[in-house]
GROMACS .gro file of C-alpha atoms in nm:
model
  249
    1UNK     CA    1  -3.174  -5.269   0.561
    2UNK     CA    2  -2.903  -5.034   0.707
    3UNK     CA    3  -2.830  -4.734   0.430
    4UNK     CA    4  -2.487  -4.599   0.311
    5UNK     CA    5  -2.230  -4.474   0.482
    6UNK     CA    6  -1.932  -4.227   0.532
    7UNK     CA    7  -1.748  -4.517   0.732
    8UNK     CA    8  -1.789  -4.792   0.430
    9UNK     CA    9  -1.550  -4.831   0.139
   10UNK     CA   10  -1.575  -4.788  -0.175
   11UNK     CA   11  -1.523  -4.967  -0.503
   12UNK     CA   12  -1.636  -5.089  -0.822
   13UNK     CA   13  -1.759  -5.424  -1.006
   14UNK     CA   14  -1.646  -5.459  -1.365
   15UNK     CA   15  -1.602  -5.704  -1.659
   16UNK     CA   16  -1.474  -5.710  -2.084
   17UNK     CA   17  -1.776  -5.429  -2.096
   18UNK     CA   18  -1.516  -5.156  -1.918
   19UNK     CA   19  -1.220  -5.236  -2.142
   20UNK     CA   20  -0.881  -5.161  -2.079
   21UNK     CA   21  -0.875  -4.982  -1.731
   22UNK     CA   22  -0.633  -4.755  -1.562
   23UNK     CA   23  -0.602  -4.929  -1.217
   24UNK     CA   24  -0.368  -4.701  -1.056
   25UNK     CA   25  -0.606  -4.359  -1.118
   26UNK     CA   26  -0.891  -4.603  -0.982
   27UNK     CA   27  -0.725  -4.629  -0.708
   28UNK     CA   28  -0.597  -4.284  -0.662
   29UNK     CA   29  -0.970  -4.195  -0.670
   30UNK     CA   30  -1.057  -4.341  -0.361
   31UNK     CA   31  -1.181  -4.682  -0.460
   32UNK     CA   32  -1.042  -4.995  -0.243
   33UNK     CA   33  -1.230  -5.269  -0.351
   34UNK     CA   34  -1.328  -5.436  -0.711
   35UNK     CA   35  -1.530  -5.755  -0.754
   36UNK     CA   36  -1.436  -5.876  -1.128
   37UNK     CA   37  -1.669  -6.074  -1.391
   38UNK     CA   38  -1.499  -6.429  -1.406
   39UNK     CA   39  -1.731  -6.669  -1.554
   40UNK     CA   40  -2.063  -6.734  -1.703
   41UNK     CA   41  -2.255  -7.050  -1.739
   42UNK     CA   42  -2.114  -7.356  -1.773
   43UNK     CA   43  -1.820  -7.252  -2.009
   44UNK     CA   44  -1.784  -6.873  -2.086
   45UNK     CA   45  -1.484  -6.669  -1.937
   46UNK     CA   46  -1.495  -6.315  -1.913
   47UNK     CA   47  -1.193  -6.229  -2.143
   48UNK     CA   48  -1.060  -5.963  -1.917
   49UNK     CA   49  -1.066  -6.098  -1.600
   50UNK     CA   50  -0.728  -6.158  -1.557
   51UNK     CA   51  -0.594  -5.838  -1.681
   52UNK     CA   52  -0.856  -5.683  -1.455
   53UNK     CA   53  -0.696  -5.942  -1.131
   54UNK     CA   54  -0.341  -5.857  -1.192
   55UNK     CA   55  -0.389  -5.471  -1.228
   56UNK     CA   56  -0.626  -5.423  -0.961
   57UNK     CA   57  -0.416  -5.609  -0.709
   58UNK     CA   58  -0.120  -5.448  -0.850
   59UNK     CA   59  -0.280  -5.082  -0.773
   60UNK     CA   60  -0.366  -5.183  -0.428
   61UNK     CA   61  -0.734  -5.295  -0.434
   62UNK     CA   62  -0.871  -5.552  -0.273
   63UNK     CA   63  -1.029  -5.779  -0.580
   64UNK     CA   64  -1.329  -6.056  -0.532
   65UNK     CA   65  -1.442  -6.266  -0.825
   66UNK     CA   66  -1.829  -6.375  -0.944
   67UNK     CA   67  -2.026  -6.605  -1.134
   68UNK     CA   68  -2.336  -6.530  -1.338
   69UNK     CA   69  -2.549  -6.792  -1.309
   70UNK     CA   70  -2.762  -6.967  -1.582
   71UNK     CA   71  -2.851  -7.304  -1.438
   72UNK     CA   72  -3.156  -7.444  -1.444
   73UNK     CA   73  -3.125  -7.789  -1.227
   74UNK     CA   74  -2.875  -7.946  -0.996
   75UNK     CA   75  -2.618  -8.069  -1.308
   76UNK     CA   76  -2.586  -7.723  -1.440
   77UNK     CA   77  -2.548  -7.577  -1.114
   78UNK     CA   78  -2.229  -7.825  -1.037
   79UNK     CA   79  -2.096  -7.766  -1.383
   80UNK     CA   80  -2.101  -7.402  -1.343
   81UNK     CA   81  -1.939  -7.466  -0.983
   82UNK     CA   82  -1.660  -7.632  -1.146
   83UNK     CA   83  -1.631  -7.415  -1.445
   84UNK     CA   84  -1.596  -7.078  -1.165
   85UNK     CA   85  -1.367  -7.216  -0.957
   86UNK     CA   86  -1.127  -7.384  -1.215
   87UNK     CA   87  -1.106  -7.064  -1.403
   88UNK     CA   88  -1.007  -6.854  -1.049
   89UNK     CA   89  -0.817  -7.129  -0.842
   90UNK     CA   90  -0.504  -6.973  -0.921
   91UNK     CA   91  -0.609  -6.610  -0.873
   92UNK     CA   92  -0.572  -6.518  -0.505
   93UNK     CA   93  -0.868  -6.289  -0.394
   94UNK     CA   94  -0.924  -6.119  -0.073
   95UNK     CA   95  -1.321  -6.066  -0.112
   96UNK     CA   96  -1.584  -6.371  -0.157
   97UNK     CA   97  -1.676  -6.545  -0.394
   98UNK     CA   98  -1.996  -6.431  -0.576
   99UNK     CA   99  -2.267  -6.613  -0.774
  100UNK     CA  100  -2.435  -6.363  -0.989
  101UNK     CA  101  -2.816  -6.457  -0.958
  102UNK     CA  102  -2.999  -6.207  -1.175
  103UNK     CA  103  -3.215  -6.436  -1.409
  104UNK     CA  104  -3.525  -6.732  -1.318
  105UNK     CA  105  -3.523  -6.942  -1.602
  106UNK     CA  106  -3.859  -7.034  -1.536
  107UNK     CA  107  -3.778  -7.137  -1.199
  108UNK     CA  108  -3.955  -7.101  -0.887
  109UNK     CA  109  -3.860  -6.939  -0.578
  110UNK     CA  110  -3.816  -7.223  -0.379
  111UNK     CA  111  -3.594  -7.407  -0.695
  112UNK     CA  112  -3.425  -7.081  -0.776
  113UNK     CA  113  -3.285  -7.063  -0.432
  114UNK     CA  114  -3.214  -7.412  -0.365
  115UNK     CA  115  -3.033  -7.411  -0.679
  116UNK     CA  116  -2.820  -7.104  -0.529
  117UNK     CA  117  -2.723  -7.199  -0.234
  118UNK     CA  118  -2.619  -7.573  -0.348
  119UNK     CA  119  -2.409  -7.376  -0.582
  120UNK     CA  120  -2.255  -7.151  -0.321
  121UNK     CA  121  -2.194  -7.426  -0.114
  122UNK     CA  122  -1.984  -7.634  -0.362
  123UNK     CA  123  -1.768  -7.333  -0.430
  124UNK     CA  124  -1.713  -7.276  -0.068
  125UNK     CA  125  -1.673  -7.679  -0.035
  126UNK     CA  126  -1.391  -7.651  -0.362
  127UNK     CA  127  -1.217  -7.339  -0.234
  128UNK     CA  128  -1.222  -7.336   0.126
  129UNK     CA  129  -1.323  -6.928   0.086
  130UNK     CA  130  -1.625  -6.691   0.188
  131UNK     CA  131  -1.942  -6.679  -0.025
  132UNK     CA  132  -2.188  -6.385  -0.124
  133UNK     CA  133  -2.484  -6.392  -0.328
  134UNK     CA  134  -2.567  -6.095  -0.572
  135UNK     CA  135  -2.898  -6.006  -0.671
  136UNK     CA  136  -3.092  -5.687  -0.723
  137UNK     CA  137  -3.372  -5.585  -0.465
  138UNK     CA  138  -3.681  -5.707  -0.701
  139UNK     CA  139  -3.538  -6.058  -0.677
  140UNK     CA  140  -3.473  -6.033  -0.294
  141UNK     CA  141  -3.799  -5.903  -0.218
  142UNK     CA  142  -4.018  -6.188  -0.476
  143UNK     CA  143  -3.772  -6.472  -0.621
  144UNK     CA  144  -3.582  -6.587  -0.325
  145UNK     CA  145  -3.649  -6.760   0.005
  146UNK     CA  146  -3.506  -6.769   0.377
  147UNK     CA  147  -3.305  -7.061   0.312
  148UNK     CA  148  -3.083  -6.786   0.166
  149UNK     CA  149  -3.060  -6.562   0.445
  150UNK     CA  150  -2.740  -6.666   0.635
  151UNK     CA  151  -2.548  -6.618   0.307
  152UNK     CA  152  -2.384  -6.274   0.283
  153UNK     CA  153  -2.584  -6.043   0.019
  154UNK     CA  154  -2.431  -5.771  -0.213
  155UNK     CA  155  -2.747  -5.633  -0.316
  156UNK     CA  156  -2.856  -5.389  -0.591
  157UNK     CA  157  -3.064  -5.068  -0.609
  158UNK     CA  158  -3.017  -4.793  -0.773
  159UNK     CA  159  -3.131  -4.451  -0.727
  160UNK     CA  160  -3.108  -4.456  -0.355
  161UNK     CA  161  -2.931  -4.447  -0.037
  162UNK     CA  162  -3.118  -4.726   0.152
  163UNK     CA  163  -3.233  -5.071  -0.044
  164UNK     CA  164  -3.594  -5.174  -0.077
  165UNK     CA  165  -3.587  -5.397   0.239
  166UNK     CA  166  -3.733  -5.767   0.172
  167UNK     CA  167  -3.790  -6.080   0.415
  168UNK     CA  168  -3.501  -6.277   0.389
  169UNK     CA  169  -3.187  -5.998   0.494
  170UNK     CA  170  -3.190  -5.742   0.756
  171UNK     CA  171  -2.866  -5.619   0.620
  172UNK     CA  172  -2.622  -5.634   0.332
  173UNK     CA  173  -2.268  -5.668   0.272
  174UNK     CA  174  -2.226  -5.517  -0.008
  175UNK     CA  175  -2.477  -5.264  -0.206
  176UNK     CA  176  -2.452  -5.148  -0.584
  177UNK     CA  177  -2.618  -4.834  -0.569
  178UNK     CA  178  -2.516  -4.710  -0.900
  179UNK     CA  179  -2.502  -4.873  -1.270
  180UNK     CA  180  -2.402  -4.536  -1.414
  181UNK     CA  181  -2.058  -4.407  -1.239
  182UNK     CA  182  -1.809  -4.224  -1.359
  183UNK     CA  183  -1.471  -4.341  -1.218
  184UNK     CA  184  -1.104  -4.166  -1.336
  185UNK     CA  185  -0.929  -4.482  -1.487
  186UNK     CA  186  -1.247  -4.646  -1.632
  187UNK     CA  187  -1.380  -4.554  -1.973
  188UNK     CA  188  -1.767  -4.518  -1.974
  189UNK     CA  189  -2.012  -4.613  -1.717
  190UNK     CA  190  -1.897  -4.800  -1.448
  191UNK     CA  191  -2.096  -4.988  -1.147
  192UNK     CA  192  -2.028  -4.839  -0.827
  193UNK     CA  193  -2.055  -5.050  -0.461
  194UNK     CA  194  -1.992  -4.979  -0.137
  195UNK     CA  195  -1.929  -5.201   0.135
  196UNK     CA  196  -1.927  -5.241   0.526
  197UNK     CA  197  -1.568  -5.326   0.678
  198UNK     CA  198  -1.566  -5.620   0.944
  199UNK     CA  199  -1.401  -5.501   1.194
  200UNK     CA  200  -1.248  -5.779   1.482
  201UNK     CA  201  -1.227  -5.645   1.835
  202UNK     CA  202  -0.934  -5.849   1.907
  203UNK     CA  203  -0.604  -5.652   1.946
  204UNK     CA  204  -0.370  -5.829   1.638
  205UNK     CA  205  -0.017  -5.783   1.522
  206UNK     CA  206   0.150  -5.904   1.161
  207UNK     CA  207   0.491  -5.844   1.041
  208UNK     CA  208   0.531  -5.814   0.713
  209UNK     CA  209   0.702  -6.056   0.445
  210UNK     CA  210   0.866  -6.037   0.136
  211UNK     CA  211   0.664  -6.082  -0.140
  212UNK     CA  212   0.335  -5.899   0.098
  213UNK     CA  213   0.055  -5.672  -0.067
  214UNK     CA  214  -0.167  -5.450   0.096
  215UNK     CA  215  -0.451  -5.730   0.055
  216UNK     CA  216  -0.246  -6.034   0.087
  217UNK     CA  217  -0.222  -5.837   0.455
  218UNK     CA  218  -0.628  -5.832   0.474
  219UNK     CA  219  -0.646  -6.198   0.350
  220UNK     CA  220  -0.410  -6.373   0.515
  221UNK     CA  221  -0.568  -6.203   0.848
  222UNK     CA  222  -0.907  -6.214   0.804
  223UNK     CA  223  -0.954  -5.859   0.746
  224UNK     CA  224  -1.216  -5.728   0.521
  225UNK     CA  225  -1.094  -5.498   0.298
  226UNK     CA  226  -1.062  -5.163   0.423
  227UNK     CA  227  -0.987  -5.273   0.825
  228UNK     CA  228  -0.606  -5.224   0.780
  229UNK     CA  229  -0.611  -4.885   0.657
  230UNK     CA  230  -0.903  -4.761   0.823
  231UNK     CA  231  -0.764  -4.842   1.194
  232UNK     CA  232  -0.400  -4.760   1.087
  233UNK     CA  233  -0.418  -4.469   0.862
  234UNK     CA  234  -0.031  -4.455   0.818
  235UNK     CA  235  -0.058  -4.781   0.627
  236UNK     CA  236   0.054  -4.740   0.274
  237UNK     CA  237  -0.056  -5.011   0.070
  238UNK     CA  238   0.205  -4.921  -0.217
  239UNK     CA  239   0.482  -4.875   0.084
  240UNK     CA  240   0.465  -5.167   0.232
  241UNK     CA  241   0.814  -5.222   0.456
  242UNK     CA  242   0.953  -5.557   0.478
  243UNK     CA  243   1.011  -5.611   0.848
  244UNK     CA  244   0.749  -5.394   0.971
  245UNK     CA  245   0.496  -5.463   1.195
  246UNK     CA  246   0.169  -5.381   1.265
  247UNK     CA  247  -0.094  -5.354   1.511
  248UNK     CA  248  -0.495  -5.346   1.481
  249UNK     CA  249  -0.582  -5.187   1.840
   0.00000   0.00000   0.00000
């Protein structure tokens, strides 16, 4: 698996754990990106998720939404479908969807990931929007199967610049290489992520609309976060000018 990089962006995951958070200074401190706690289960929402949607967006970051998983057959895994994507229809988000697959319940590897993907497929079914699985490298490497391995990963490891590689990804999408950041804006320990941009080769202008934020830009193009502003470094995201136009070389 490839390790970190100077060209990647950065960003955070958080949930009701970080409390109130300062958005803006996040922002200001180089982070472009935030994945947000939704759901849990078949009926727990994260209280702050919204809060955490509206003022990340508002600051400028791309935001992404995931599910912690608890199911333990097929009927679970649909409930907790439903229960994800009900709670964040309304809630645009520029990043994919993520189920949260930290825990077995007793499950093997084979079961485990069946389970996973026929969850990530009924959210992608329900919401016509990219999928990502999250899991830590110990799960990767001895939980999991290749039936998983065309799904995007966000994978974590701490402690290093390069995760422990396994036989189901050659590469990730996103890696958590830190549960114990320190971000300006966030009180406490924050997770910290970094992820590779997706860059199109094909040349691409967009005027801009009323009503346009720097992600709607991103989503509404295909862009992952980061593409905009990387290729056109002019690119304000909180001076965005209605009328203007812009072109990805």
């Amino acid at each position: 698996m490839q390790k970190r990089s100077p060209n990647h962006s950065q960003g955070v995951d958080v949930s009701h754990w970080q409390g109130d958070i300062n958005w803006q200074k996040v922002a200001d401190a180089g982070k472009r990106f935030v994945f947000i706690k939704a759901t849990e289960g078949e009926g727990w929402t994260d209280p702050k998720w919204k809060d955490h949607a509206l003022g990340a967006s508002k600051a400028g970051l791309s935001i992404g939404f995931y599910h912690f998983a608890r199911f333990k057959n097929r009927a679970e895994a649909v409930r907790e479908a439903r229960h994800f994507v009900q709670t964040i229809d309304a809630m645009p988000s520029a990043l994919p969807h993520v189920l949260d697959l930290e825990v077995t319940n007793g499950l093997s590897k084979v079961e485990l990931s069946e389970l996973a993907l026929f969850f990530l497929e009924n959210v992608k079914k329900w919401t016509d929007h990219e999928v990502m699985l999250y899991t830590n490298a110990n799960m990767a490497a001895n939980h999991l199967t290749s039936i998983l391995q065309h799904v995007p990963l966000w994978i974590a490891h701490y402690g290093t610049d390069q995760p422990r590689p396994n036989k189901i990804w050659k590469k990730w999408r996103v890696f958590q290489y830190s549960n114990r950041g320190r971000v300006p804006g966030i009180r406490g320990f924050v997770d910290l992520d970094e992820m590779v941009p997706e860059v199109s080769d094909e040349p691409h202008t967009y005027t801009i609309q009323a009503g346009d934020t720097f992600w709607d830009l991103e989503r509404k193009n295909g862009w992952a976060h980061g593409t905009l502003q990387k290729l056109n470094p002019l690119v304000n995201p909180r001076r965005l000018q209605i009328g203007q136009s812009i072109r990805i070389p």
